[in-house]
Amino acid sequence: QVQLVESGGGLVQAGGSLRVSCAASGSMFSINAMGWYREAPGEQRELIATITSGGSTNYADSVKGRFTISRDNAKNTVYLQMNSLKPEDTAVYYCNADLATAWGPRIYWGQGTQVTVSS
């Protein structure tokens, strides 16, 4: 069984910074792409950043220049550094990983971590 466990969310004032982490554990051969999504109340889940196994990154326009995704392959962990946070960044943040497992390729999700930005 594979688990993605997120940590690092919380409450921060506008203009502040937070870093969220997501660690994968369990039975897997390798981790391909990883990503971060967010879901604000009443809105659809939005893809905000991805990173490939080789380190190539992509960002949604809404976070480009403010957020940085990175990964530590030795720790099976992906990070999202969030700077210059705005109230509209308030959401539950979910990590996502494309894994190679004994059962074939699988997509796994973390449980979500709340990020709240006060004005």
XYZ file of N, CA and C in Angstrom:
357
model
N 0.851 -1.197 0.000
C 0.000 0.000 0.000
C 0.880 1.237 0.000
N 0.430 2.259 -0.676
C 1.173 3.508 -0.790
C 0.405 4.618 -0.086
N 1.141 5.479 0.576
C 0.533 6.646 1.224
C 1.289 7.902 0.844
N 0.543 8.997 0.682
C 1.115 10.327 0.544
C 0.662 11.114 1.762
N 1.607 11.605 2.527
C 1.289 12.322 3.756
C 1.794 13.746 3.644
N 0.872 14.683 3.767
C 1.204 16.097 3.644
C 1.392 16.733 5.011
N 2.165 17.788 5.039
C 2.362 18.546 6.263
C 2.752 19.972 5.913
N 2.622 20.875 6.893
C 3.140 22.219 6.731
C 2.125 23.292 6.457
N 0.852 22.956 6.356
C -0.135 24.002 6.155
C -0.327 24.819 7.415
N -1.181 25.834 7.325
C -1.453 26.655 8.496
C -2.019 28.000 8.136
N -1.947 28.914 9.097
C -2.481 30.265 8.948
C -1.317 31.240 8.811
N -1.413 32.120 7.834
C -0.356 33.104 7.607
C -0.990 34.396 7.140
N -0.337 35.498 7.420
C -0.834 36.795 6.961
C -0.479 37.007 5.494
N -1.252 37.812 4.830
C -0.967 38.159 3.438
C 0.450 38.716 3.323
N 1.144 38.265 2.292
C 2.527 38.661 2.092
C 3.526 37.702 2.709
N 3.036 36.795 3.534
C 3.903 35.848 4.205
C 4.228 34.632 3.353
N 4.913 33.677 3.987
C 5.366 32.473 3.299
C 5.001 31.230 4.097
N 4.843 30.142 3.367
C 4.637 28.823 3.956
C 5.287 27.800 3.042
N 5.699 26.676 3.619
C 6.150 25.561 2.818
C 5.364 24.321 3.225
N 4.777 23.674 2.234
C 4.090 22.416 2.476
C 4.908 21.284 1.872
N 4.815 20.128 2.514
C 5.582 18.959 2.092
C 4.647 17.785 1.887
N 5.092 16.831 1.084
C 4.314 15.628 0.844
C 5.291 14.475 0.669
N 5.212 13.507 1.580
C 6.117 12.369 1.553
C 5.367 11.110 1.133
N 5.938 10.401 0.183
C 5.363 9.140 -0.283
C 6.064 7.973 0.401
N 5.275 7.003 0.803
C 5.843 5.816 1.429
C 5.040 4.586 1.021
N 5.676 3.418 1.159
C 4.992 2.185 0.827
C 5.643 1.469 -0.323
N 4.888 0.558 -0.900
C 5.414 -0.321 -1.937
C 5.316 0.326 -3.318
N 6.455 0.775 -3.837
C 6.490 1.380 -5.162
C 7.875 1.211 -5.757
N 7.938 1.189 -7.068
C 9.223 1.068 -7.742
C 9.866 2.425 -7.955
N 9.070 3.389 -8.364
C 9.596 4.722 -8.626
C 8.448 5.719 -8.639
N 8.836 6.992 -8.536
C 7.865 8.083 -8.603
C 8.143 8.868 -9.873
N 7.149 9.017 -10.686
C 7.301 9.794 -11.912
C 6.971 11.250 -11.607
N 5.971 11.815 -12.229
C 5.634 13.206 -11.953
C 4.934 13.347 -10.606
N 5.130 14.490 -9.985
C 4.422 14.854 -8.751
C 3.841 16.240 -8.948
N 2.790 16.507 -8.206
C 2.157 17.801 -8.390
C 1.412 18.268 -7.160
N 1.064 19.536 -7.192
C 0.242 20.140 -6.153
C -1.018 20.718 -6.782
N -2.127 20.461 -6.129
C -3.420 21.004 -6.497
C -3.949 21.774 -5.288
N -4.950 22.593 -5.533
C -5.648 23.234 -4.417
C -7.134 23.322 -4.730
N -7.897 23.350 -3.652
C -9.354 23.412 -3.788
C -9.885 24.402 -2.772
N -10.404 25.502 -3.270
C -11.014 26.518 -2.418
C -12.498 26.192 -2.254
N -13.119 26.673 -1.182
C -14.539 26.388 -0.958
C -15.393 26.808 -2.148
N -16.225 25.884 -2.611
C -17.122 26.185 -3.705
C -16.485 26.190 -5.078
N -15.209 25.834 -5.159
C -14.522 25.846 -6.447
C -13.981 24.465 -6.777
N -13.646 24.287 -8.049
C -13.079 23.019 -8.469
C -11.602 22.920 -8.083
N -11.133 21.691 -7.943
C -9.723 21.472 -7.650
C -8.889 21.971 -8.833
N -7.852 22.722 -8.516
C -7.036 23.398 -9.520
C -5.596 22.895 -9.463
N -5.040 22.543 -10.611
C -3.637 22.166 -10.684
C -2.783 23.426 -10.642
N -1.821 23.478 -9.717
C -1.028 24.695 -9.605
C 0.451 24.498 -9.912
N 0.968 23.282 -9.741
C 2.385 23.077 -10.022
C 2.672 21.597 -10.217
N 3.588 21.303 -11.144
C 4.028 19.925 -11.360
C 5.544 19.881 -11.486
N 6.081 18.707 -11.192
C 7.518 18.496 -11.350
C 7.737 17.058 -11.813
N 8.568 16.893 -12.834
C 8.858 15.554 -13.346
C 9.969 14.905 -12.526
N 10.226 13.645 -12.801
C 11.297 12.949 -12.099
C 12.649 13.587 -12.399
N 12.754 14.241 -13.537
C 13.998 14.900 -13.898
C 14.111 16.332 -13.411
N 13.052 16.826 -12.789
C 13.102 18.162 -12.209
C 12.489 19.274 -13.041
N 11.902 18.960 -14.175
C 11.226 19.988 -14.968
C 9.934 20.399 -14.281
N 9.673 21.695 -14.273
C 8.524 22.219 -13.536
C 7.586 23.005 -14.433
N 6.332 23.061 -14.002
C 5.319 23.896 -14.650
C 4.419 24.481 -13.578
N 3.921 25.686 -13.843
C 3.093 26.389 -12.859
C 1.855 26.979 -13.509
N 0.793 27.050 -12.721
C -0.365 27.807 -13.143
C -0.010 29.292 -13.109
N -0.656 30.043 -13.996
C -0.372 31.479 -14.043
C -0.648 32.164 -12.710
N -1.615 31.653 -11.974
C -2.013 32.283 -10.707
C -0.918 32.235 -9.641
N 0.039 31.314 -9.779
C 1.084 31.181 -8.752
C 2.489 31.392 -9.305
N 2.594 31.557 -10.614
C 3.917 31.683 -11.243
C 4.661 32.876 -10.664
N 5.910 32.669 -10.300
C 6.724 33.734 -9.731
C 6.614 33.847 -8.219
N 5.618 33.195 -7.632
C 5.434 33.251 -6.174
C 5.666 31.889 -5.513
N 5.286 30.827 -6.205
C 5.395 29.474 -5.658
C 6.518 28.726 -6.378
N 7.179 27.837 -5.624
C 8.232 27.002 -6.193
C 8.018 25.559 -5.762
N 7.945 24.671 -6.741
C 7.838 23.248 -6.452
C 9.227 22.623 -6.570
N 9.514 21.696 -5.671
C 10.797 20.990 -5.719
C 10.584 19.582 -5.158
N 11.572 18.745 -5.347
C 11.444 17.384 -4.835
C 12.801 16.865 -4.391
N 12.742 15.956 -3.424
C 13.931 15.251 -2.949
C 13.682 13.776 -3.240
N 14.275 13.283 -4.294
C 14.005 11.911 -4.716
C 14.489 10.892 -3.687
N 15.543 11.212 -2.956
C 16.042 10.286 -1.936
C 15.041 10.121 -0.797
N 14.228 11.163 -0.570
C 13.246 11.127 0.513
C 11.829 10.889 -0.007
N 11.685 10.716 -1.328
C 10.353 10.537 -1.934
C 9.399 11.652 -1.506
N 9.909 12.855 -1.504
C 9.157 13.996 -0.976
C 9.113 15.126 -1.990
N 7.950 15.753 -2.089
C 7.782 16.941 -2.917
C 7.411 18.096 -2.005
N 7.908 19.270 -2.349
C 7.685 20.476 -1.551
C 7.012 21.547 -2.401
N 6.303 22.434 -1.724
C 5.769 23.628 -2.380
C 6.085 24.812 -1.475
N 7.024 25.630 -1.925
C 7.350 26.863 -1.212
C 6.448 27.966 -1.733
N 5.692 28.578 -0.843
C 4.724 29.596 -1.225
C 5.132 30.928 -0.612
N 5.439 31.881 -1.465
C 5.829 33.218 -1.023
C 4.803 34.247 -1.482
N 4.857 35.414 -0.893
C 3.946 36.519 -1.260
C 2.508 36.030 -1.298
N 2.116 35.341 -0.247
C 0.781 34.738 -0.229
C -0.309 35.803 -0.193
N -1.421 35.462 -0.851
C -2.577 36.346 -0.947
C -3.788 35.642 -0.339
N -4.778 36.420 0.088
C -5.988 35.776 0.630
C -6.622 34.789 -0.349
N -6.509 35.072 -1.637
C -7.104 34.158 -2.625
C -6.327 32.848 -2.774
N -5.199 32.717 -2.104
C -4.479 31.435 -2.071
C -5.061 30.492 -1.016
N -6.004 30.988 -0.219
C -6.629 30.154 0.799
C -7.339 28.969 0.161
N -6.990 27.764 0.600
C -7.547 26.547 0.013
C -6.996 25.341 0.768
N -7.554 24.175 0.461
C -6.931 22.923 0.872
C -5.970 22.520 -0.251
N -4.736 22.244 0.124
C -3.703 21.889 -0.834
C -3.481 20.381 -0.812
N -3.509 19.788 -1.995
C -3.359 18.344 -2.143
C -2.134 18.028 -2.998
N -1.379 17.032 -2.585
C -0.309 16.552 -3.459
C -0.799 15.326 -4.210
N -0.121 15.050 -5.278
C -0.505 14.012 -6.224
C 0.774 13.410 -6.780
N 0.788 12.085 -6.941
C 1.996 11.447 -7.464
C 1.626 10.340 -8.429
N 2.375 10.266 -9.490
C 2.246 9.221 -10.503
C 3.328 8.181 -10.200
N 2.902 7.019 -9.722
C 3.846 6.024 -9.207
C 3.875 4.774 -10.077
N 5.040 4.178 -10.165
C 5.181 2.854 -10.761
C 5.128 1.839 -9.619
N 4.124 0.975 -9.650
C 3.943 0.002 -8.572
C 3.892 -1.408 -9.157
N 3.844 -2.396 -8.271
C 3.754 -3.787 -8.713
C 2.440 -4.056 -9.447
N 1.486 -3.160 -9.272
C 0.177 -3.322 -9.919
C 0.065 -2.462 -11.178
N 1.182 -1.863 -11.582
C 1.190 -0.988 -12.732
C 1.220 0.466 -12.311
N 1.116 1.391 -13.267
C 1.123 2.814 -12.913
C -0.135 3.192 -12.135
N 0.041 3.978 -11.113
C -1.079 4.395 -10.276
C -0.917 5.857 -9.896
N -2.054 6.538 -9.736
C -2.088 7.911 -9.248
C -2.550 7.895 -7.796
N -1.787 8.539 -6.943
C -2.161 8.619 -5.535
C -2.309 10.081 -5.119
N -3.157 10.285 -4.112
C -3.415 11.625 -3.584
C -3.110 11.668 -2.096
N -2.637 12.824 -1.650
C -2.528 13.051 -0.223
C -3.883 13.408 0.360
N -3.916 13.561 1.674
C -5.186 13.808 2.372
C -5.566 15.283 2.367
N -4.632 16.136 1.996
C -4.908 17.570 1.956
C -4.429 18.274 3.211
N -3.971 19.498 3.033
C -3.568 20.328 4.163
C -4.115 21.739 3.945
N -4.694 22.301 4.989
C -5.345 23.613 4.870
C -4.315 24.733 4.929
N -4.419 25.644 3.979
C -3.635 26.873 3.987
C -4.619 28.034 4.022
N -4.488 28.875 5.026
C -5.368 30.031 5.175
C -4.523 31.294 5.225
N -4.843 32.241 4.353
C -4.111 33.504 4.278
C -5.056 34.618 4.699
N -4.705 35.295 5.769
C -5.549 36.373 6.278
C -5.117 37.708 5.675
N -6.094 38.589 5.518
C -5.791 39.896 4.912
C -5.412 40.925 5.973
